[in-house]
PDB file of C-alpha atoms in Angstrom:
ATOM      1  CA  GLY A 289     123.912 116.092  59.171  1.00 53.00           C
ATOM      2  CA  ALA A 290     120.287 117.021  59.612  1.00 70.00           C
ATOM      3  CA  GLY A 291     120.868 119.255  62.603  1.00 88.00           C
ATOM      4  CA  VAL A 292     123.531 120.819  64.768  1.00 93.00           C
ATOM      5  CA  SER A 293     125.209 118.094  66.777  1.00 94.00           C
ATOM      6  CA  GLN A 294     127.027 118.731  70.030  1.00 96.00           C
ATOM      7  CA  SER A 295     129.105 116.321  72.050  1.00 96.00           C
ATOM      8  CA  PRO A 296     129.313 115.249  74.709  1.00 96.00           C
ATOM      9  CA  ARG A 297     125.761 115.891  75.933  1.00 93.00           C
ATOM     10  CA  TYR A 298     126.966 115.830  79.537  1.00 95.00           C
ATOM     11  CA  LYS A 299     130.412 116.381  80.976  1.00 97.00           C
ATOM     12  CA  VAL A 300     131.497 116.262  84.595  1.00 97.00           C
ATOM     13  CA  ALA A 301     134.945 117.715  85.179  1.00 97.00           C
ATOM     14  CA  LYS A 302     137.021 118.063  88.296  1.00 97.00           C
ATOM     15  CA  ARG A 303     138.065 121.602  89.108  1.00 97.00           C
ATOM     16  CA  GLY A 304     141.294 122.360  87.307  1.00 97.00           C
ATOM     17  CA  GLN A 305     140.704 119.848  84.524  1.00 97.00           C
ATOM     18  CA  ASP A 306     140.725 120.897  80.871  1.00 98.00           C
ATOM     19  CA  VAL A 307     137.637 120.136  78.745  1.00 98.00           C
ATOM     20  CA  ALA A 308     136.850 120.228  75.038  1.00 98.00           C
ATOM     21  CA  LEU A 309     133.319 120.598  73.715  1.00 98.00           C
ATOM     22  CA  ARG A 310     132.518 119.823  70.116  1.00 98.00           C
ATOM     23  CA  CYS A 311     129.992 121.333  67.747  1.00 97.00           C
ATOM     24  CA  ASP A 312     129.215 119.846  64.353  1.00 97.00           C
ATOM     25  CA  PRO A 313     127.086 122.387  62.475  1.00 95.00           C
ATOM     26  CA  ILE A 314     124.759 121.742  59.578  1.00 92.00           C
ATOM     27  CA  SER A 315     126.824 121.048  56.488  1.00 92.00           C
ATOM     28  CA  GLY A 316     127.426 124.223  54.515  1.00 90.00           C
ATOM     29  CA  HIS A 317     126.467 126.597  57.295  1.00 90.00           C
ATOM     30  CA  VAL A 318     128.781 129.579  57.216  1.00 90.00           C
ATOM     31  CA  SER A 319     128.180 131.071  60.637  1.00 90.00           C
ATOM     32  CA  LEU A 320     128.743 129.311  63.938  1.00 93.00           C
ATOM     33  CA  PHE A 321     128.090 130.663  67.408  1.00 92.00           C
ATOM     34  CA  TRP A 322     128.829 129.513  70.939  1.00 95.00           C
ATOM     35  CA  TYR A 323     126.640 130.572  73.855  1.00 93.00           C
ATOM     36  CA  GLN A 324     126.881 129.865  77.574  1.00 94.00           C
ATOM     37  CA  GLN A 325     123.691 129.348  79.560  1.00 90.00           C
ATOM     38  CA  ALA A 326     123.899 129.336  83.340  1.00 90.00           C
ATOM     39  CA  LEU A 327     121.114 127.663  85.296  1.00 86.00           C
ATOM     40  CA  GLY A 328     117.937 129.728  85.181  1.00 81.00           C
ATOM     41  CA  GLN A 329     119.428 132.320  82.852  1.00 84.00           C
ATOM     42  CA  GLY A 330     119.165 133.121  79.187  1.00 84.00           C
ATOM     43  CA  PRO A 331     122.106 132.200  76.966  1.00 87.00           C
ATOM     44  CA  GLU A 332     125.043 134.612  76.818  1.00 90.00           C
ATOM     45  CA  PHE A 333     127.131 135.101  73.697  1.00 88.00           C
ATOM     46  CA  LEU A 334     130.660 133.696  73.760  1.00 93.00           C
ATOM     47  CA  THR A 335     132.080 133.772  70.240  1.00 92.00           C
ATOM     48  CA  TYR A 336     131.231 133.790  66.535  1.00 90.00           C
ATOM     49  CA  PHE A 337     132.880 132.270  63.476  1.00 92.00           C
ATOM     50  CA  GLN A 338     132.294 132.957  59.842  1.00 91.00           C
ATOM     51  CA  ASN A 339     133.809 129.938  58.108  1.00 93.00           C
ATOM     52  CA  GLU A 340     137.182 129.460  59.812  1.00 95.00           C
ATOM     53  CA  ALA A 341     137.546 133.080  60.866  1.00 93.00           C
ATOM     54  CA  GLN A 342     136.735 133.975  64.444  1.00 93.00           C
ATOM     55  CA  LEU A 343     135.117 137.358  63.921  1.00 88.00           C
ATOM     56  CA  ASP A 344     134.009 138.056  67.466  1.00 87.00           C
ATOM     57  CA  LYS A 345     135.318 136.549  70.677  1.00 89.00           C
ATOM     58  CA  SER A 346     134.321 139.374  72.950  1.00 88.00           C
ATOM     59  CA  GLY A 347     132.027 137.170  75.021  1.00 90.00           C
ATOM     60  CA  LEU A 348     134.679 134.696  76.142  1.00 94.00           C
ATOM     61  CA  PRO A 349     134.812 135.238  79.918  1.00 93.00           C
ATOM     62  CA  SER A 350     138.528 134.690  80.390  1.00 94.00           C
ATOM     63  CA  ASP A 351     141.683 133.562  78.666  1.00 95.00           C
ATOM     64  CA  ARG A 352     140.914 130.047  79.898  1.00 97.00           C
ATOM     65  CA  PHE A 353     138.300 129.860  77.145  1.00 97.00           C
ATOM     66  CA  PHE A 354     139.438 129.186  73.604  1.00 97.00           C
ATOM     67  CA  ALA A 355     137.462 128.302  70.480  1.00 97.00           C
ATOM     68  CA  GLU A 356     138.528 127.190  67.048  1.00 97.00           C
ATOM     69  CA  ARG A 357     137.029 126.145  63.749  1.00 97.00           C
ATOM     70  CA  PRO A 358     140.093 125.316  61.700  1.00 96.00           C
ATOM     71  CA  GLU A 359     138.422 124.016  58.544  1.00 94.00           C
ATOM     72  CA  GLY A 360     135.297 126.096  58.692  1.00 93.00           C
ATOM     73  CA  SER A 361     133.023 123.250  59.755  1.00 95.00           C
ATOM     74  CA  VAL A 362     133.419 121.506  63.143  1.00 97.00           C
ATOM     75  CA  SER A 363     134.192 123.799  66.050  1.00 98.00           C
ATOM     76  CA  THR A 364     135.719 123.054  69.433  1.00 98.00           C
ATOM     77  CA  LEU A 365     135.306 125.130  72.563  1.00 98.00           C
ATOM     78  CA  LYS A 366     138.109 124.451  75.012  1.00 98.00           C
ATOM     79  CA  ILE A 367     138.092 125.450  78.645  1.00 98.00           C
ATOM     80  CA  GLN A 368     141.342 125.193  80.525  1.00 97.00           C
ATOM     81  CA  ARG A 369     141.660 124.769  84.288  1.00 97.00           C
ATOM     82  CA  THR A 370     137.908 124.590  84.765  1.00 97.00           C
ATOM     83  CA  GLN A 371     136.330 126.421  87.679  1.00 97.00           C
ATOM     84  CA  GLN A 372     132.966 125.841  89.346  1.00 96.00           C
ATOM     85  CA  GLU A 373     131.584 129.022  87.782  1.00 95.00           C
ATOM     86  CA  ASP A 374     132.138 127.427  84.368  1.00 97.00           C
ATOM     87  CA  SER A 375     129.283 125.017  85.097  1.00 97.00           C
ATOM     88  CA  ALA A 376     126.623 125.761  82.494  1.00 95.00           C
ATOM     89  CA  VAL A 377     125.037 124.504  79.319  1.00 93.00           C
ATOM     90  CA  TYR A 378     127.157 125.396  76.308  1.00 96.00           C
ATOM     91  CA  LEU A 379     125.045 125.905  73.212  1.00 93.00           C
ATOM     92  CA  CYS A 380     126.192 125.943  69.625  1.00 94.00           C
ATOM     93  CA  ALA A 381     124.170 127.458  66.795  1.00 92.00           C
ATOM     94  CA  SER A 382     124.791 127.701  63.089  1.00 90.00           C
ATOM     95  CA  SER A 383     123.363 129.712  60.245  1.00 86.00           C
ATOM     96  CA  LEU A 384     123.495 129.220  56.508  1.00 83.00           C
ATOM     97  CA  SER A 385     124.486 132.769  55.850  1.00 74.00           C
ATOM     98  CA  GLY A 386     126.974 135.277  57.144  1.00 65.00           C
ATOM     99  CA  GLN A 387     123.812 137.345  57.496  1.00 59.00           C
ATOM    100  CA  PRO A 388     121.606 135.400  59.927  1.00 54.00           C
ATOM    101  CA  THR A 389     118.894 138.004  59.440  1.00 55.00           C
ATOM    102  CA  ASN A 390     118.019 136.203  56.255  1.00 55.00           C
ATOM    103  CA  TYR A 391     118.181 132.594  57.355  1.00 61.00           C
ATOM    104  CA  GLY A 392     117.937 132.420  61.124  1.00 71.00           C
ATOM    105  CA  TYR A 393     119.678 129.938  63.326  1.00 80.00           C
ATOM    106  CA  THR A 394     119.625 126.238  64.154  1.00 86.00           C
ATOM    107  CA  PHE A 395     120.650 125.354  67.672  1.00 89.00           C
ATOM    108  CA  GLY A 396     122.260 122.213  69.004  1.00 91.00           C
ATOM    109  CA  SER A 397     120.998 120.474  72.120  1.00 89.00           C
ATOM    110  CA  GLY A 398     123.907 121.768  74.152  1.00 92.00           C
ATOM    111  CA  THR A 399     126.576 120.284  76.375  1.00 95.00           C
ATOM    112  CA  ARG A 400     125.856 120.447  80.085  1.00 94.00           C
ATOM    113  CA  LEU A 401     129.153 120.958  81.899  1.00 97.00           C
ATOM    114  CA  THR A 402     129.323 120.395  85.636  1.00 97.00           C
ATOM    115  CA  VAL A 403     132.549 121.250  87.416  1.00 97.00           C
ATOM    116  CA  VAL A 404     132.932 119.557  90.781  1.00 96.00           C
TER     117      VAL A 404
ATOM    118  CA  LYS B 144     118.773 146.814  83.147  1.00 60.00           C
ATOM    119  CA  ASN B 145     118.963 143.921  80.694  1.00 76.00           C
ATOM    120  CA  GLU B 146     118.960 144.835  77.029  1.00 89.00           C
ATOM    121  CA  VAL B 147     116.214 142.272  76.421  1.00 92.00           C
ATOM    122  CA  GLU B 148     113.541 141.808  79.049  1.00 94.00           C
ATOM    123  CA  GLN B 149     110.723 139.303  79.133  1.00 95.00           C
ATOM    124  CA  SER B 150     107.574 139.084  81.159  1.00 96.00           C
ATOM    125  CA  PRO B 151     106.295 137.223  82.949  1.00 96.00           C
ATOM    126  CA  GLN B 152     109.180 135.116  84.232  1.00 94.00           C
ATOM    127  CA  ASN B 153     106.821 132.288  85.114  1.00 96.00           C
ATOM    128  CA  LEU B 154     103.382 131.573  83.765  1.00 97.00           C
ATOM    129  CA  THR B 155     100.955 128.822  84.708  1.00 97.00           C
ATOM    130  CA  ALA B 156      97.865 128.260  82.608  1.00 97.00           C
ATOM    131  CA  GLN B 157      95.048 125.784  82.229  1.00 97.00           C
ATOM    132  CA  GLU B 158      94.757 123.795  79.055  1.00 97.00           C
ATOM    133  CA  GLY B 159      92.892 125.753  76.415  1.00 97.00           C
ATOM    134  CA  GLU B 160      93.804 129.196  77.695  1.00 97.00           C
ATOM    135  CA  PHE B 161      95.186 131.953  75.475  1.00 97.00           C
ATOM    136  CA  ILE B 162      98.735 132.825  76.485  1.00 97.00           C
ATOM    137  CA  THR B 163     100.792 135.954  75.904  1.00 98.00           C
ATOM    138  CA  ILE B 164     104.486 136.369  76.604  1.00 98.00           C
ATOM    139  CA  ASN B 165     106.015 139.808  76.211  1.00 98.00           C
ATOM    140  CA  CYS B 166     109.486 140.939  75.193  1.00 97.00           C
ATOM    141  CA  SER B 167     110.913 144.457  75.331  1.00 96.00           C
ATOM    142  CA  TYR B 168     114.321 145.423  74.082  1.00 93.00           C
ATOM    143  CA  SER B 169     116.447 148.520  74.388  1.00 88.00           C
ATOM    144  CA  VAL B 170     118.947 147.892  71.601  1.00 78.00           C
ATOM    145  CA  GLY B 171     118.741 148.472  67.886  1.00 79.00           C
ATOM    146  CA  ILE B 172     117.864 145.211  66.194  1.00 82.00           C
ATOM    147  CA  SER B 173     117.701 143.780  62.719  1.00 79.00           C
ATOM    148  CA  ALA B 174     115.436 140.917  63.754  1.00 85.00           C
ATOM    149  CA  LEU B 175     113.971 139.239  66.793  1.00 89.00           C
ATOM    150  CA  HIS B 176     113.779 135.526  67.487  1.00 90.00           C
ATOM    151  CA  TRP B 177     111.333 133.594  69.580  1.00 93.00           C
ATOM    152  CA  LEU B 178     112.805 130.316  70.772  1.00 92.00           C
ATOM    153  CA  GLN B 179     111.452 127.344  72.683  1.00 92.00           C
ATOM    154  CA  GLN B 180     113.628 125.407  75.097  1.00 89.00           C
ATOM    155  CA  HIS B 181     112.557 122.105  76.591  1.00 82.00           C
ATOM    156  CA  PRO B 182     114.130 120.451  79.648  1.00 77.00           C
ATOM    157  CA  GLY B 183     117.450 118.978  78.581  1.00 69.00           C
ATOM    158  CA  GLY B 184     118.577 122.130  76.827  1.00 63.00           C
ATOM    159  CA  GLY B 185     117.560 121.776  73.198  1.00 76.00           C
ATOM    160  CA  ILE B 186     116.461 125.047  71.630  1.00 84.00           C
ATOM    161  CA  VAL B 187     114.048 125.267  68.743  1.00 84.00           C
ATOM    162  CA  SER B 188     113.648 128.420  66.733  1.00 85.00           C
ATOM    163  CA  LEU B 189     109.953 129.295  66.498  1.00 89.00           C
ATOM    164  CA  PHE B 190     109.986 132.609  64.678  1.00 87.00           C
ATOM    165  CA  MET B 191     112.337 135.198  63.333  1.00 87.00           C
ATOM    166  CA  LEU B 192     110.668 138.491  62.559  1.00 88.00           C
ATOM    167  CA  SER B 193     111.648 142.030  61.807  1.00 87.00           C
ATOM    168  CA  SER B 194     108.207 143.558  61.325  1.00 89.00           C
ATOM    169  CA  GLY B 195     104.525 142.827  61.604  1.00 92.00           C
ATOM    170  CA  LYS B 196     103.211 139.431  62.498  1.00 94.00           C
ATOM    171  CA  LYS B 197     103.905 135.772  61.828  1.00 92.00           C
ATOM    172  CA  LYS B 198     101.698 132.760  62.489  1.00 92.00           C
ATOM    173  CA  HIS B 199     102.501 129.085  62.657  1.00 89.00           C
ATOM    174  CA  GLY B 200      99.791 126.752  63.831  1.00 92.00           C
ATOM    175  CA  ARG B 201      98.652 127.899  67.269  1.00 95.00           C
ATOM    176  CA  LEU B 202     101.595 130.277  67.665  1.00 94.00           C
ATOM    177  CA  ILE B 203     101.517 133.935  66.712  1.00 95.00           C
ATOM    178  CA  ALA B 204     104.380 136.420  67.042  1.00 95.00           C
ATOM    179  CA  THR B 205     104.081 140.147  66.628  1.00 96.00           C
ATOM    180  CA  ILE B 206     106.615 142.930  66.743  1.00 95.00           C
ATOM    181  CA  ASN B 207     106.303 146.710  67.028  1.00 94.00           C
ATOM    182  CA  ILE B 208     109.614 148.222  65.983  1.00 90.00           C
ATOM    183  CA  GLN B 209     108.717 151.749  67.100  1.00 90.00           C
ATOM    184  CA  GLU B 210     107.813 150.588  70.584  1.00 93.00           C
ATOM    185  CA  LYS B 211     110.638 147.994  70.711  1.00 93.00           C
ATOM    186  CA  HIS B 212     108.232 145.342  71.826  1.00 95.00           C
ATOM    187  CA  SER B 213     107.298 141.863  70.701  1.00 96.00           C
ATOM    188  CA  SER B 214     104.727 139.363  71.880  1.00 97.00           C
ATOM    189  CA  LEU B 215     104.348 135.625  71.506  1.00 97.00           C
ATOM    190  CA  HIS B 216     100.808 134.291  71.696  1.00 97.00           C
ATOM    191  CA  ILE B 217      99.704 130.691  72.057  1.00 97.00           C
ATOM    192  CA  THR B 218      96.084 129.924  71.313  1.00 96.00           C
ATOM    193  CA  ALA B 219      94.282 126.900  72.770  1.00 96.00           C
ATOM    194  CA  SER B 220      97.281 126.038  74.947  1.00 96.00           C
ATOM    195  CA  HIS B 221      98.145 122.413  75.613  1.00 96.00           C
ATOM    196  CA  PRO B 222     100.327 120.708  78.226  1.00 95.00           C
ATOM    197  CA  ARG B 223     102.876 119.899  75.524  1.00 93.00           C
ATOM    198  CA  ASP B 224     103.420 123.658  75.130  1.00 95.00           C
ATOM    199  CA  SER B 225     105.071 123.637  78.566  1.00 95.00           C
ATOM    200  CA  ALA B 226     108.609 124.871  78.037  1.00 95.00           C
ATOM    201  CA  VAL B 227     110.810 127.918  78.442  1.00 94.00           C
ATOM    202  CA  TYR B 228     110.149 130.559  75.800  1.00 95.00           C
ATOM    203  CA  ILE B 229     113.007 132.914  75.064  1.00 94.00           C
ATOM    204  CA  CYS B 230     113.143 136.035  72.959  1.00 94.00           C
ATOM    205  CA  ALA B 231     116.471 136.996  71.447  1.00 91.00           C
ATOM    206  CA  ALA B 232     117.420 140.176  69.640  1.00 89.00           C
ATOM    207  CA  LEU B 233     119.674 140.088  66.616  1.00 82.00           C
ATOM    208  CA  GLN B 234     121.595 143.311  66.918  1.00 74.00           C
ATOM    209  CA  GLY B 235     122.776 145.786  64.357  1.00 57.00           C
ATOM    210  CA  THR B 236     122.368 146.223  60.654  1.00 51.00           C
ATOM    211  CA  SER B 237     124.718 143.353  59.921  1.00 49.00           C
ATOM    212  CA  GLY B 238     123.857 141.671  63.169  1.00 53.00           C
ATOM    213  CA  SER B 239     125.335 138.388  64.055  1.00 65.00           C
ATOM    214  CA  ARG B 240     125.103 138.305  67.818  1.00 75.00           C
ATOM    215  CA  LEU B 241     121.934 137.305  69.612  1.00 82.00           C
ATOM    216  CA  THR B 242     121.136 138.942  72.938  1.00 87.00           C
ATOM    217  CA  PHE B 243     118.757 136.748  74.889  1.00 90.00           C
ATOM    218  CA  GLY B 244     116.080 137.495  77.397  1.00 91.00           C
ATOM    219  CA  GLU B 245     116.024 135.378  80.530  1.00 90.00           C
ATOM    220  CA  GLY B 246     113.123 133.310  79.352  1.00 93.00           C
ATOM    221  CA  THR B 247     109.561 132.666  80.454  1.00 96.00           C
ATOM    222  CA  GLN B 248     108.816 129.315  82.066  1.00 95.00           C
ATOM    223  CA  LEU B 249     105.374 128.257  80.839  1.00 97.00           C
ATOM    224  CA  THR B 250     103.489 125.429  82.506  1.00 97.00           C
ATOM    225  CA  VAL B 251     100.169 124.363  81.023  1.00 97.00           C
ATOM    226  CA  ASN B 252      98.136 122.120  83.283  1.00 96.00           C
ATOM    227  CA  PRO B 253      95.585 119.634  81.958  1.00 95.00           C
TER     228      PRO B 253
END
């Protein structure tokens, strides 16, 4: 597609429910990133894929968070047993290269998750 | 202390004013991004720079690697420039992770 597409745009989940957030990066983009942005804060790194390999997951806040990119294109961020503190905008970004220094990033519009 | 700090946090200007947003970072970087975020969450990459200065329309970004400081300037500001402006540092020589500042909320009044 022309840009990075995220779905759903908005998700309301009851506490304890599992959610799955999807990111469809620009076709051919090697690198894919997930960020979490709490209200009024800058985004915080969650995890990074290069093709299908998850090279860095050090930002995932707990073992309730899981991300995958099985075929090196679409990625899913799954949150199990959601808690209120998980409420945030989840941003996906992709880059053409494994070296984003050269090509920069394209961001999706994010998924706003509200846990009630 | 955050690794990437921006100032000011909030900025209100009148249409036509020259605007400067500052970013200081304490980590080693390979590049620095300036991003624009409108209500609703979408982020647009404005600049990525690793040295010197870049200009695009009314926007100018500068970076001083020695001083670990970058600035974003907007000339002849307009109400449509109202948004959150975020600087983000791309860390390391083979950096992949962005570390974000907390953003500057800019409001330009007509």
